[in-house]
């Protein structure tokens, strides 16, 4: 029998694969997968730059895709795995879509809505409860973020040297 911890690691690795897709496109490397009944039903990675859309976060795209796959905006029975602690916008979407469980990787000190900056999940929701597991494969997720921002700084330095 596979433990919940093993399942969390397995599906967070799927989310990390999505984050790597974002990295390859020079997007902030955040990935998400939505799982229901032990199967991935939706995937997403950041596409803010590509779509010129500040709402095109991995979680938002994954939730939208999952709702379409289920033909239902209520994602009850689903777990959302994301490589970074959700921001306030994504936290709102997680609550509004009624995801049962959230599993995230690295904290986001800049915009984290599960305690790193603010905690939007600390109050009991009037209609919905959410189980949260944090810091799953934190080092792998944090490494991708550090690598991305280092890559962007180096790219900027090179372009300044050309001028």
mmCIF file of C-alpha atoms in Angstrom:
data_model
loop_
_atom_site.group_PDB
_atom_site.id
_atom_site.type_symbol
_atom_site.label_atom_id
_atom_site.label_comp_id
_atom_site.label_asym_id
_atom_site.label_seq_id
_atom_site.Cartn_x
_atom_site.Cartn_y
_atom_site.Cartn_z
ATOM 1 C CA UNK A 1 0.000 0.000 0.000
ATOM 2 C CA UNK A 2 1.370 3.401 -0.977
ATOM 3 C CA UNK A 3 1.412 5.984 1.813
ATOM 4 C CA UNK A 4 0.037 9.502 1.427
ATOM 5 C CA UNK A 5 3.582 10.840 1.738
ATOM 6 C CA UNK A 6 4.724 8.658 -1.174
ATOM 7 C CA UNK A 7 1.756 9.797 -3.267
ATOM 8 C CA UNK A 8 2.534 13.419 -2.441
ATOM 9 C CA UNK A 9 6.125 12.976 -3.592
ATOM 10 C CA UNK A 10 5.017 11.206 -6.783
ATOM 11 C CA UNK A 11 2.561 13.933 -7.773
ATOM 12 C CA UNK A 12 4.858 16.772 -6.704
ATOM 13 C CA UNK A 13 7.409 15.338 -9.130
ATOM 14 C CA UNK A 14 4.738 15.719 -11.826
ATOM 15 C CA UNK A 15 4.264 19.351 -10.774
ATOM 16 C CA UNK A 16 8.046 19.860 -10.899
ATOM 17 C CA UNK A 17 8.046 18.521 -14.471
ATOM 18 C CA UNK A 18 5.494 21.232 -15.301
ATOM 19 C CA UNK A 19 7.690 23.840 -13.590
ATOM 20 C CA UNK A 20 10.598 22.757 -15.795
ATOM 21 C CA UNK A 21 8.421 23.415 -18.868
ATOM 22 C CA UNK A 22 7.937 26.961 -17.619
ATOM 23 C CA UNK A 23 11.682 27.318 -17.033
ATOM 24 C CA UNK A 24 12.400 26.238 -20.612
ATOM 25 C CA UNK A 25 10.125 29.072 -21.797
ATOM 26 C CA UNK A 26 11.842 31.589 -19.492
ATOM 27 C CA UNK A 27 8.760 31.769 -17.286
ATOM 28 C CA UNK A 28 8.950 31.727 -13.493
ATOM 29 C CA UNK A 29 9.232 27.963 -12.922
ATOM 30 C CA UNK A 30 6.020 27.100 -11.149
ATOM 31 C CA UNK A 31 4.078 23.974 -12.027
ATOM 32 C CA UNK A 32 0.847 22.418 -10.855
ATOM 33 C CA UNK A 33 -1.118 19.207 -11.272
ATOM 34 C CA UNK A 34 -4.650 18.428 -10.182
ATOM 35 C CA UNK A 35 -5.256 14.882 -8.983
ATOM 36 C CA UNK A 36 -8.555 13.125 -8.415
ATOM 37 C CA UNK A 37 -9.070 9.437 -7.649
ATOM 38 C CA UNK A 38 -5.321 8.872 -7.893
ATOM 39 C CA UNK A 39 -5.047 10.238 -11.451
ATOM 40 C CA UNK A 40 -3.726 13.514 -12.843
ATOM 41 C CA UNK A 41 -6.713 15.222 -14.468
ATOM 42 C CA UNK A 42 -5.054 18.559 -15.263
ATOM 43 C CA UNK A 43 -1.640 20.163 -15.566
ATOM 44 C CA UNK A 44 -0.405 23.714 -15.712
ATOM 45 C CA UNK A 45 2.729 25.815 -15.642
ATOM 46 C CA UNK A 46 3.265 29.537 -15.523
ATOM 47 C CA UNK A 47 2.532 31.280 -18.822
ATOM 48 C CA UNK A 48 2.391 34.895 -17.648
ATOM 49 C CA UNK A 49 4.992 36.139 -20.145
ATOM 50 C CA UNK A 50 3.793 34.027 -23.067
ATOM 51 C CA UNK A 51 0.154 35.047 -22.692
ATOM 52 C CA UNK A 52 0.864 38.583 -21.413
ATOM 53 C CA UNK A 53 -1.551 37.730 -18.621
ATOM 54 C CA UNK A 54 -0.781 38.315 -14.935
ATOM 55 C CA UNK A 55 -3.402 35.702 -14.014
ATOM 56 C CA UNK A 56 -1.779 32.907 -16.043
ATOM 57 C CA UNK A 57 -0.255 31.262 -12.976
ATOM 58 C CA UNK A 58 0.259 27.502 -12.969
ATOM 59 C CA UNK A 59 -2.456 26.978 -10.375
ATOM 60 C CA UNK A 60 -5.017 29.106 -12.213
ATOM 61 C CA UNK A 61 -4.411 27.339 -15.527
ATOM 62 C CA UNK A 62 -4.510 23.941 -13.835
ATOM 63 C CA UNK A 63 -7.769 24.703 -12.017
ATOM 64 C CA UNK A 64 -9.361 25.954 -15.254
ATOM 65 C CA UNK A 65 -8.215 22.855 -17.113
ATOM 66 C CA UNK A 66 -9.430 20.572 -14.334
ATOM 67 C CA UNK A 67 -12.863 22.192 -14.270
ATOM 68 C CA UNK A 68 -13.112 21.758 -18.038
ATOM 69 C CA UNK A 69 -12.042 18.100 -17.801
ATOM 70 C CA UNK A 70 -14.674 17.406 -15.149
ATOM 71 C CA UNK A 71 -17.234 19.712 -16.747
ATOM 72 C CA UNK A 72 -17.780 21.094 -13.265
ATOM 73 C CA UNK A 73 -16.277 24.107 -11.509
ATOM 74 C CA UNK A 74 -16.540 22.282 -8.179
ATOM 75 C CA UNK A 75 -13.313 20.336 -7.802
ATOM 76 C CA UNK A 76 -14.394 18.414 -4.727
ATOM 77 C CA UNK A 77 -12.366 15.288 -4.155
ATOM 78 C CA UNK A 78 -9.341 16.808 -5.881
ATOM 79 C CA UNK A 79 -5.844 17.619 -4.639
ATOM 80 C CA UNK A 80 -3.852 20.460 -6.171
ATOM 81 C CA UNK A 81 -0.083 20.027 -6.151
ATOM 82 C CA UNK A 82 1.939 23.158 -6.848
ATOM 83 C CA UNK A 83 5.640 23.735 -6.612
ATOM 84 C CA UNK A 84 5.346 27.134 -4.941
ATOM 85 C CA UNK A 85 3.180 28.367 -2.089
ATOM 86 C CA UNK A 86 0.123 29.912 -3.756
ATOM 87 C CA UNK A 87 -0.260 33.681 -4.017
ATOM 88 C CA UNK A 88 -3.464 35.407 -2.814
ATOM 89 C CA UNK A 89 -5.063 35.198 -6.275
ATOM 90 C CA UNK A 90 -4.428 31.468 -6.539
ATOM 91 C CA UNK A 91 -5.474 30.915 -2.918
ATOM 92 C CA UNK A 92 -8.815 32.512 -3.745
ATOM 93 C CA UNK A 93 -9.237 30.280 -6.783
ATOM 94 C CA UNK A 94 -8.357 27.202 -4.727
ATOM 95 C CA UNK A 95 -11.037 28.077 -2.180
ATOM 96 C CA UNK A 96 -13.609 29.091 -4.816
ATOM 97 C CA UNK A 97 -13.127 25.861 -6.770
ATOM 98 C CA UNK A 98 -13.552 23.785 -3.618
ATOM 99 C CA UNK A 99 -10.382 21.755 -4.000
ATOM 100 C CA UNK A 100 -10.214 19.432 -0.978
ATOM 101 C CA UNK A 101 -6.473 19.379 -0.527
ATOM 102 C CA UNK A 102 -3.493 21.565 -1.367
ATOM 103 C CA UNK A 103 0.104 20.365 -1.428
ATOM 104 C CA UNK A 104 2.840 22.893 -2.131
ATOM 105 C CA UNK A 105 6.636 22.804 -2.376
ATOM 106 C CA UNK A 106 8.682 25.941 -1.689
ATOM 107 C CA UNK A 107 7.540 28.949 0.320
ATOM 108 C CA UNK A 108 7.048 32.273 -1.459
ATOM 109 C CA UNK A 109 8.297 35.026 0.850
ATOM 110 C CA UNK A 110 7.150 37.681 -1.621
ATOM 111 C CA UNK A 111 3.519 36.658 -2.173
ATOM 112 C CA UNK A 112 2.892 33.425 -0.268
ATOM 113 C CA UNK A 113 -0.689 33.202 0.968
ATOM 114 C CA UNK A 114 -0.194 30.275 3.367
ATOM 115 C CA UNK A 115 1.843 32.114 5.967
ATOM 116 C CA UNK A 116 5.013 33.264 4.265
ATOM 117 C CA UNK A 117 3.548 36.715 3.574
ATOM 118 C CA UNK A 118 -0.094 36.411 4.572
ATOM 119 C CA UNK A 119 -2.266 33.460 5.543
ATOM 120 C CA UNK A 120 -5.559 33.391 3.682
ATOM 121 C CA UNK A 121 -6.168 29.825 4.753
ATOM 122 C CA UNK A 122 -5.995 30.503 8.505
ATOM 123 C CA UNK A 123 -9.671 31.349 8.896
ATOM 124 C CA UNK A 124 -12.338 28.704 8.570
ATOM 125 C CA UNK A 125 -14.165 29.074 5.280
ATOM 126 C CA UNK A 126 -17.956 29.240 5.735
ATOM 127 C CA UNK A 127 -18.692 26.537 3.128
ATOM 128 C CA UNK A 128 -15.526 24.587 2.515
ATOM 129 C CA UNK A 129 -12.593 23.026 4.329
ATOM 130 C CA UNK A 130 -9.139 22.625 2.863
ATOM 131 C CA UNK A 131 -6.393 20.295 4.018
ATOM 132 C CA UNK A 132 -2.878 21.643 3.402
ATOM 133 C CA UNK A 133 0.475 19.883 3.271
ATOM 134 C CA UNK A 134 3.447 22.179 2.756
ATOM 135 C CA UNK A 135 7.111 21.942 1.842
ATOM 136 C CA UNK A 136 6.915 18.701 -0.152
ATOM 137 C CA UNK A 137 10.122 18.426 -2.220
ATOM 138 C CA UNK A 138 10.877 21.970 -1.066
ATOM 139 C CA UNK A 139 14.555 21.884 -2.034
ATOM 140 C CA UNK A 140 13.862 20.800 -5.616
ATOM 141 C CA UNK A 141 11.221 23.489 -6.056
ATOM 142 C CA UNK A 142 13.376 26.192 -4.439
ATOM 143 C CA UNK A 143 16.342 25.199 -6.614
ATOM 144 C CA UNK A 144 14.314 25.784 -9.784
ATOM 145 C CA UNK A 145 13.336 29.243 -8.546
ATOM 146 C CA UNK A 146 16.920 30.176 -7.620
ATOM 147 C CA UNK A 147 18.197 28.831 -10.939
ATOM 148 C CA UNK A 148 15.616 30.853 -12.879
ATOM 149 C CA UNK A 149 16.384 34.152 -11.176
ATOM 150 C CA UNK A 150 20.132 33.574 -11.495
ATOM 151 C CA UNK A 151 19.632 32.812 -15.192
ATOM 152 C CA UNK A 152 17.619 36.026 -15.643
ATOM 153 C CA UNK A 153 20.229 38.129 -13.788
ATOM 154 C CA UNK A 154 23.013 36.682 -15.966
ATOM 155 C CA UNK A 155 20.994 37.330 -19.110
ATOM 156 C CA UNK A 156 20.449 40.935 -18.039
ATOM 157 C CA UNK A 157 24.165 41.396 -17.284
ATOM 158 C CA UNK A 158 25.101 40.043 -20.708
ATOM 159 C CA UNK A 159 22.675 42.365 -22.454
ATOM 160 C CA UNK A 160 24.054 45.342 -20.503
ATOM 161 C CA UNK A 161 27.616 44.361 -21.472
ATOM 162 C CA UNK A 162 26.653 44.342 -25.139
ATOM 163 C CA UNK A 163 25.481 47.952 -24.905
#
